Coordinates of C-alpha atoms in Angstrom, one line a residue:
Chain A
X5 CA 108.3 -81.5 81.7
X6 CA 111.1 -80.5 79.3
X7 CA 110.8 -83.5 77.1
X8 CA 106.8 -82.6 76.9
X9 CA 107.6 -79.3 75.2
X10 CA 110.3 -81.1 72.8
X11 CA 107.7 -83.3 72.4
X12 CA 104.9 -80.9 71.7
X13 CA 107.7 -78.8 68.5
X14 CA 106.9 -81.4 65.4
X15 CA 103.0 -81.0 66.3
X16 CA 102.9 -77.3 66.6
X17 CA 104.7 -77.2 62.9
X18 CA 101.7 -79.4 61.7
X19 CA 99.2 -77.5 63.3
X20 CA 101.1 -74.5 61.0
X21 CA 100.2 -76.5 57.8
X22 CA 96.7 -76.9 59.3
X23 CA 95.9 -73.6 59.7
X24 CA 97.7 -72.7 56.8
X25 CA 95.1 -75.1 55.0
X26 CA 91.9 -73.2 56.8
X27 CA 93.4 -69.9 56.3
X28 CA 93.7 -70.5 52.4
X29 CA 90.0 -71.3 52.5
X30 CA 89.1 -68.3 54.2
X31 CA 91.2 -65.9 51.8
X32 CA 89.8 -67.8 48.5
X33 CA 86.2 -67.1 50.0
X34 CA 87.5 -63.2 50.4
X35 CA 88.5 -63.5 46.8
X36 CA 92.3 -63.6 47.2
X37 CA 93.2 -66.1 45.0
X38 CA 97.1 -65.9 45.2
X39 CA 96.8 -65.5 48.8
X40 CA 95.1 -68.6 49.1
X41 CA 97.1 -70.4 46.7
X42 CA 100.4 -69.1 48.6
X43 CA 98.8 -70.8 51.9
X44 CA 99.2 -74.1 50.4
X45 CA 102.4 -73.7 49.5
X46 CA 103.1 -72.7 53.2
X47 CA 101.2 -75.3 54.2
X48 CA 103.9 -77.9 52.0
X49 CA 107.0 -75.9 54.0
X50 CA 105.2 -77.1 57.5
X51 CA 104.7 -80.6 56.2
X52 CA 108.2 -81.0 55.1
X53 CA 109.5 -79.5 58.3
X54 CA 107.1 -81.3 61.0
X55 CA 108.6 -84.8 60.3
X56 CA 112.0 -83.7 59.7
X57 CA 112.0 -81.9 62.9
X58 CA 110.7 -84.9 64.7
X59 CA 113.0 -87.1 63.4
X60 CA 115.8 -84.5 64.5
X61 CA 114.7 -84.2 68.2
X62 CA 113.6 -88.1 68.0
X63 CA 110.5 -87.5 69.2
X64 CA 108.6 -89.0 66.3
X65 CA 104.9 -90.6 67.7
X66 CA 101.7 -92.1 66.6
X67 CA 99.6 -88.1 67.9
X68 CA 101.7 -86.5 65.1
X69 CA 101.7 -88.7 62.3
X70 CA 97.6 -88.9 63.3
X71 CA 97.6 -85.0 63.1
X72 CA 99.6 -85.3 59.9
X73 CA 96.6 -86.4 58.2
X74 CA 94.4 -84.7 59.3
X75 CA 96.3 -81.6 58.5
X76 CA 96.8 -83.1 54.9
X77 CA 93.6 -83.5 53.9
X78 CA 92.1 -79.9 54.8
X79 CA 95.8 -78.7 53.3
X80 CA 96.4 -80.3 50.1
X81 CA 92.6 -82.1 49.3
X82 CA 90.1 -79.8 50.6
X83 CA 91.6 -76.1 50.0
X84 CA 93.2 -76.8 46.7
X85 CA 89.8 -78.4 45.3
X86 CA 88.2 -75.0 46.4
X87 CA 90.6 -73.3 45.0
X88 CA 90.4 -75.4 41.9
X89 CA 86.6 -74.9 41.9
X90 CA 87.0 -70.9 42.8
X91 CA 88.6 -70.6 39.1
X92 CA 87.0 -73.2 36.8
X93 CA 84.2 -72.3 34.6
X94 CA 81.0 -73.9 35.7
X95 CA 80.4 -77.2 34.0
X96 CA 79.4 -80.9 34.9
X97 CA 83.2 -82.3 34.7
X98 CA 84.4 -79.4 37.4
X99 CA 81.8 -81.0 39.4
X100 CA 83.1 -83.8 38.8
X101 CA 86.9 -82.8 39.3
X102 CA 86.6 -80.9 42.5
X103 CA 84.4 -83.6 44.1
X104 CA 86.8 -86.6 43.1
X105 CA 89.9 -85.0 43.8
X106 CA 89.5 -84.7 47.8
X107 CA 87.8 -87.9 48.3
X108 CA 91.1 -89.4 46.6
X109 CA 92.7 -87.9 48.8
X110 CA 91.3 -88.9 51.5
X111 CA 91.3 -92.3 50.4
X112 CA 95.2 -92.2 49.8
X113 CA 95.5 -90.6 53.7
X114 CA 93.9 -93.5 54.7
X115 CA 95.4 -96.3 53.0
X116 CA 99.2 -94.8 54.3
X117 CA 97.9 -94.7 57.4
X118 CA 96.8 -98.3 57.5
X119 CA 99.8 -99.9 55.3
X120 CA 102.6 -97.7 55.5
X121 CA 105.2 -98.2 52.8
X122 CA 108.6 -98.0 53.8
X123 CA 111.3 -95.6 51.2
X124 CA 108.7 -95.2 48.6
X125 CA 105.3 -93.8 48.2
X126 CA 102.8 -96.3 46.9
X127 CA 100.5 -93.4 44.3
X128 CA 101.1 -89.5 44.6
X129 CA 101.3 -88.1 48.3
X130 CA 98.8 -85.9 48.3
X131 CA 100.6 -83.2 48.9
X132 CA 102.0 -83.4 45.6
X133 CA 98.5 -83.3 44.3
X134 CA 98.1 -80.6 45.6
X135 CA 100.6 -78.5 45.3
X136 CA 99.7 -78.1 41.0
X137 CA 96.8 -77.3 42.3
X138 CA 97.8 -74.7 44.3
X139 CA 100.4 -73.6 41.8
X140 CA 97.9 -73.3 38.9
X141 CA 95.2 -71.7 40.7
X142 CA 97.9 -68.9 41.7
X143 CA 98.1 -68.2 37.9
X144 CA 94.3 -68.3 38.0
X145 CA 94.9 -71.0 35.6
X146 CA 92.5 -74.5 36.1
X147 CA 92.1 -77.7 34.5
X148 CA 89.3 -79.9 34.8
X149 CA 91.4 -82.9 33.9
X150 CA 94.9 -82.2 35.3
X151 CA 92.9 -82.6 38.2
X152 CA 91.4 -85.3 37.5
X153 CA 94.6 -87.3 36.7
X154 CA 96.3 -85.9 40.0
X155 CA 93.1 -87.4 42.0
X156 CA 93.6 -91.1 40.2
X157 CA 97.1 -90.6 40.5
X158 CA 96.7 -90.7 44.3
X159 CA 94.9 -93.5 44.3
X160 CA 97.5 -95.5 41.4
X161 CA 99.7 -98.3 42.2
X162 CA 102.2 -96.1 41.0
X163 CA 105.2 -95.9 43.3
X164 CA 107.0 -92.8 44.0
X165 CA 110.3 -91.8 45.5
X166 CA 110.3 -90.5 49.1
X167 CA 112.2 -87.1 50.1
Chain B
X1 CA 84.3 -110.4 45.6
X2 CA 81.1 -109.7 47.3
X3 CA 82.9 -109.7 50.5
X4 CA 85.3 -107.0 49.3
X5 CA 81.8 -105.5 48.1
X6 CA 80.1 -105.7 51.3
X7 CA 83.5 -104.2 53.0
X8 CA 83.5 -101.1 51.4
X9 CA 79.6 -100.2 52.0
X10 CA 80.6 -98.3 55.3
X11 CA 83.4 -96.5 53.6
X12 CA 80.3 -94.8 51.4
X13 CA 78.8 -93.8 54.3
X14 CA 82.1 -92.2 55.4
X15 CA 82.3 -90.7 52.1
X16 CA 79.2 -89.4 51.9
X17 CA 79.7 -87.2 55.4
X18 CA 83.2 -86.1 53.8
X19 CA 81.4 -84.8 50.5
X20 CA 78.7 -83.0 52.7
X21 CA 81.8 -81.2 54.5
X22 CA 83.0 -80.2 51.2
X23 CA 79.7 -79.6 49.4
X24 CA 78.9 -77.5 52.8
X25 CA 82.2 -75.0 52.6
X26 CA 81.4 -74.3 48.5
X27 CA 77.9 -73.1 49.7
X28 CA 78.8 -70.9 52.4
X29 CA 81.2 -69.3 50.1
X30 CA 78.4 -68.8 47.5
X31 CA 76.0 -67.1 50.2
X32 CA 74.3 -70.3 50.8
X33 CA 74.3 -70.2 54.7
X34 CA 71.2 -72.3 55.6
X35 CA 71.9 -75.1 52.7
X36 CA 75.7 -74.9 54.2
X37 CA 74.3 -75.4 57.7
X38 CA 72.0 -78.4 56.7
X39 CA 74.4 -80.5 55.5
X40 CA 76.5 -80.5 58.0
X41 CA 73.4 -82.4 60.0
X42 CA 73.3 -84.4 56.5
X43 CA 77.3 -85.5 57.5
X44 CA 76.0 -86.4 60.9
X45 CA 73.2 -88.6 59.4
X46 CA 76.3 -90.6 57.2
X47 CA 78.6 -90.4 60.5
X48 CA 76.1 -92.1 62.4
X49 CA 75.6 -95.0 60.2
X50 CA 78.8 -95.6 59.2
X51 CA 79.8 -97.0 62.2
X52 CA 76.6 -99.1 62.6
X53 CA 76.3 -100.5 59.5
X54 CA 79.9 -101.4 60.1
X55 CA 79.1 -103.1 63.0
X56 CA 75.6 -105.0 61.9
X57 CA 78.0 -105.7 58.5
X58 CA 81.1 -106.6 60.5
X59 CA 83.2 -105.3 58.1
X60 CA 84.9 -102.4 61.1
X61 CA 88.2 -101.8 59.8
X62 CA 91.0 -99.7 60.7
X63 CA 91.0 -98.2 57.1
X64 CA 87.1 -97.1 58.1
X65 CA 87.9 -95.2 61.2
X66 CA 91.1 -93.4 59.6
X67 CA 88.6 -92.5 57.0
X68 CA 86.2 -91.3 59.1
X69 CA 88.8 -88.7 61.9
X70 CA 89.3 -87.3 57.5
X71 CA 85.8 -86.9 57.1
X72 CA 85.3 -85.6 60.9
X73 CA 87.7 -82.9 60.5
X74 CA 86.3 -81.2 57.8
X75 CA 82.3 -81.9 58.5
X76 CA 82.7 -81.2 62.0
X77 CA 85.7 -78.7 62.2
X78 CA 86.8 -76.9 59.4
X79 CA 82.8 -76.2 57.6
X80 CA 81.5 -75.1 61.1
X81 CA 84.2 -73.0 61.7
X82 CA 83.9 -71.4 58.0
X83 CA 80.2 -70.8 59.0
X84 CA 80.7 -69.1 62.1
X85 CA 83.4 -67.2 60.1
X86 CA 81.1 -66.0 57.5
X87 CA 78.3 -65.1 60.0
X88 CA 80.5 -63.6 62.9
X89 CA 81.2 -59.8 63.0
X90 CA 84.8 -59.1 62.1
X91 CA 86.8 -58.9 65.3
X92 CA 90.5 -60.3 67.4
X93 CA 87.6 -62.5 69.3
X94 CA 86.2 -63.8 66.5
X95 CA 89.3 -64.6 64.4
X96 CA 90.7 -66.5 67.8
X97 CA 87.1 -68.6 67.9
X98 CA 87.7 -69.2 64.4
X99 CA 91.5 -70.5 64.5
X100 CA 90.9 -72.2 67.7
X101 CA 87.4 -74.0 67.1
X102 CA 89.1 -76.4 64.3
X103 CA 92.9 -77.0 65.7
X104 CA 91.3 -78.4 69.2
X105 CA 88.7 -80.6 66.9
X106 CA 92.1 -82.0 65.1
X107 CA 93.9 -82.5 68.8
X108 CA 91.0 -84.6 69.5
X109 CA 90.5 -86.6 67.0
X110 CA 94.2 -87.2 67.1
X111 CA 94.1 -87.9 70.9
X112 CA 91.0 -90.2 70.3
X113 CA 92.8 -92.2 67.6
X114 CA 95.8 -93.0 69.4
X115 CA 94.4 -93.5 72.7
X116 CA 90.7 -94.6 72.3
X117 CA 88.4 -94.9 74.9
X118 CA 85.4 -97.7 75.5
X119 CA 82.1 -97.0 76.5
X120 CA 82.7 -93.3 77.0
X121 CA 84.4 -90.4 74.7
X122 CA 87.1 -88.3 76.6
X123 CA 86.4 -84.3 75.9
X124 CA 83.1 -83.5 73.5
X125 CA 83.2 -85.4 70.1
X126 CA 83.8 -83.3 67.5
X127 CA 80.2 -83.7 65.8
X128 CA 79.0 -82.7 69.2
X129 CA 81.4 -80.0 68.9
X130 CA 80.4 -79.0 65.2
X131 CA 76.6 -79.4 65.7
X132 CA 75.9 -76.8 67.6
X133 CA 77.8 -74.3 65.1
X134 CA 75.8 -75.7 62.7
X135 CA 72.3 -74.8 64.4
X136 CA 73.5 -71.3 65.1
X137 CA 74.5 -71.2 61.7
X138 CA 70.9 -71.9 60.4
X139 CA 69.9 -69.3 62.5
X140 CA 72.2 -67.0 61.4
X141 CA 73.8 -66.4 64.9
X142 CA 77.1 -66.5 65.7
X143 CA 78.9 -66.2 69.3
X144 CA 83.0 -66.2 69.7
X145 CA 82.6 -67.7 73.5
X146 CA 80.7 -70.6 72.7
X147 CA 82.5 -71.3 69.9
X148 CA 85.6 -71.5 71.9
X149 CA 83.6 -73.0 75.1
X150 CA 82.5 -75.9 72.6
X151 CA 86.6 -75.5 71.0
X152 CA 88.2 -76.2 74.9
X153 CA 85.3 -78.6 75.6
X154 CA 87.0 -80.8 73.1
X155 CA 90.5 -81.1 75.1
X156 CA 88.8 -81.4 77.7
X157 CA 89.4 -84.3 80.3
X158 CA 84.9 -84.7 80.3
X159 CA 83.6 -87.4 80.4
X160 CA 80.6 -88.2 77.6
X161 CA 78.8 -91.4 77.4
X162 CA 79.0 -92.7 73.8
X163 CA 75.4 -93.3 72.1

């Protein structure tokens, strides 16, 4: 019973950056901006802490690094994108952008999920997509093709340090 | 080449119900309610074929169904939820429908993905979770207690044959 509710801790900190991610939605459809761009950045502080808690309590399982994703891809693809298209001026390339930039995303999510790398990242985590996202919508500030590049960059070969 | 081709053919499909998540949430925030509620059924179209054409292709990989818990999430959690939102009068009940309705459809998926079942789903699949919101949607009618009936249904220990 005890070991259940140690269990459950890690997952309750990802269900934070979940709902972190569908609050920010909510409060960019109100017209909070910074609110909603704030979220995210709560959203990054329950990412970082889920796993690290786990890892603590050793109670690390397939359910939460599952969830993970899950939370991920509402967190740092869907509700930055929104925010990203919130701010940018109409045109056919923020179409573009704000289309390509979660589906990367997603793709990324599922390629880690599938072949994990171990000590590096193989292309940008998404939530460091994301977060410039996020970051740059909070100054009401957007850009078409940073986001454009952060979306490839997901999907690059490029390899990136882990945390 | 043309089997690598051939391989990623359901992974469109998948795609394609992710985007009509996406393209779902951007026209509920712009007032678009019915559109919003239409392709959510759209995302159920794709999420029925991806899996079949996998199978008739047999390409089924284990980068597909990772792809496709991504795309269930936000088609069939986080854009009915967002509609509900948007059509349910502002109150405690409806905030908890709204919160709820989504983190369940993420414990399930999770729970599905690392324990899956064969010939039957445990607890209400999310799509048969997220369809219903939908229809009320179209309808413009919202109601907190079966969005959190349809929420619990989805932890539930039911049994539901698969189609």
């Amino acid at each position: 019973m005890f070991h259940q509710i140690v269990k459950a801790v890690p997952n309750l900190f990802t269900i934070g950056n979940f709902l972190c991610g569908v609050l920010s939605i909510t409060f960019n459809m109100s017209g909070f901006i910074e609110v909603a761009s704030i979220l995210i950045f709560f959203s990054a502080v329950f990412d970082l802490l889920d796993g690290r808690v786990a890892r603590t309590l050793k109670v690390n399982s397939e359910f939460g690094v599952v969830l993970d994703s899950l939370a991920d891809i509402v967190s740092f693809g869907v509700a930055p994108a929104l925010l990203f298209h919130t701010i940018a001026a109409p045109s056919i390339l923020t179409s573009l952008a704000f289309i390509i930039f979660p589906t990367m995303g997603a793709l990324r999510l599922a390629r880690f999920s599938v072949k994990p790398t171990i000590g590096y990242f193989k292309g940008l985590p998404i939530p460091a997509a994301g977060l410039p996202l996020a970051g740059m919508g909070f100054f009401s500030y957007s850009n078409p093709w940073i986001t454009l590049i952060l979306a490839i960059l997901m999907v690059s070969p490029i390899r990136v340090k882990k945390l």
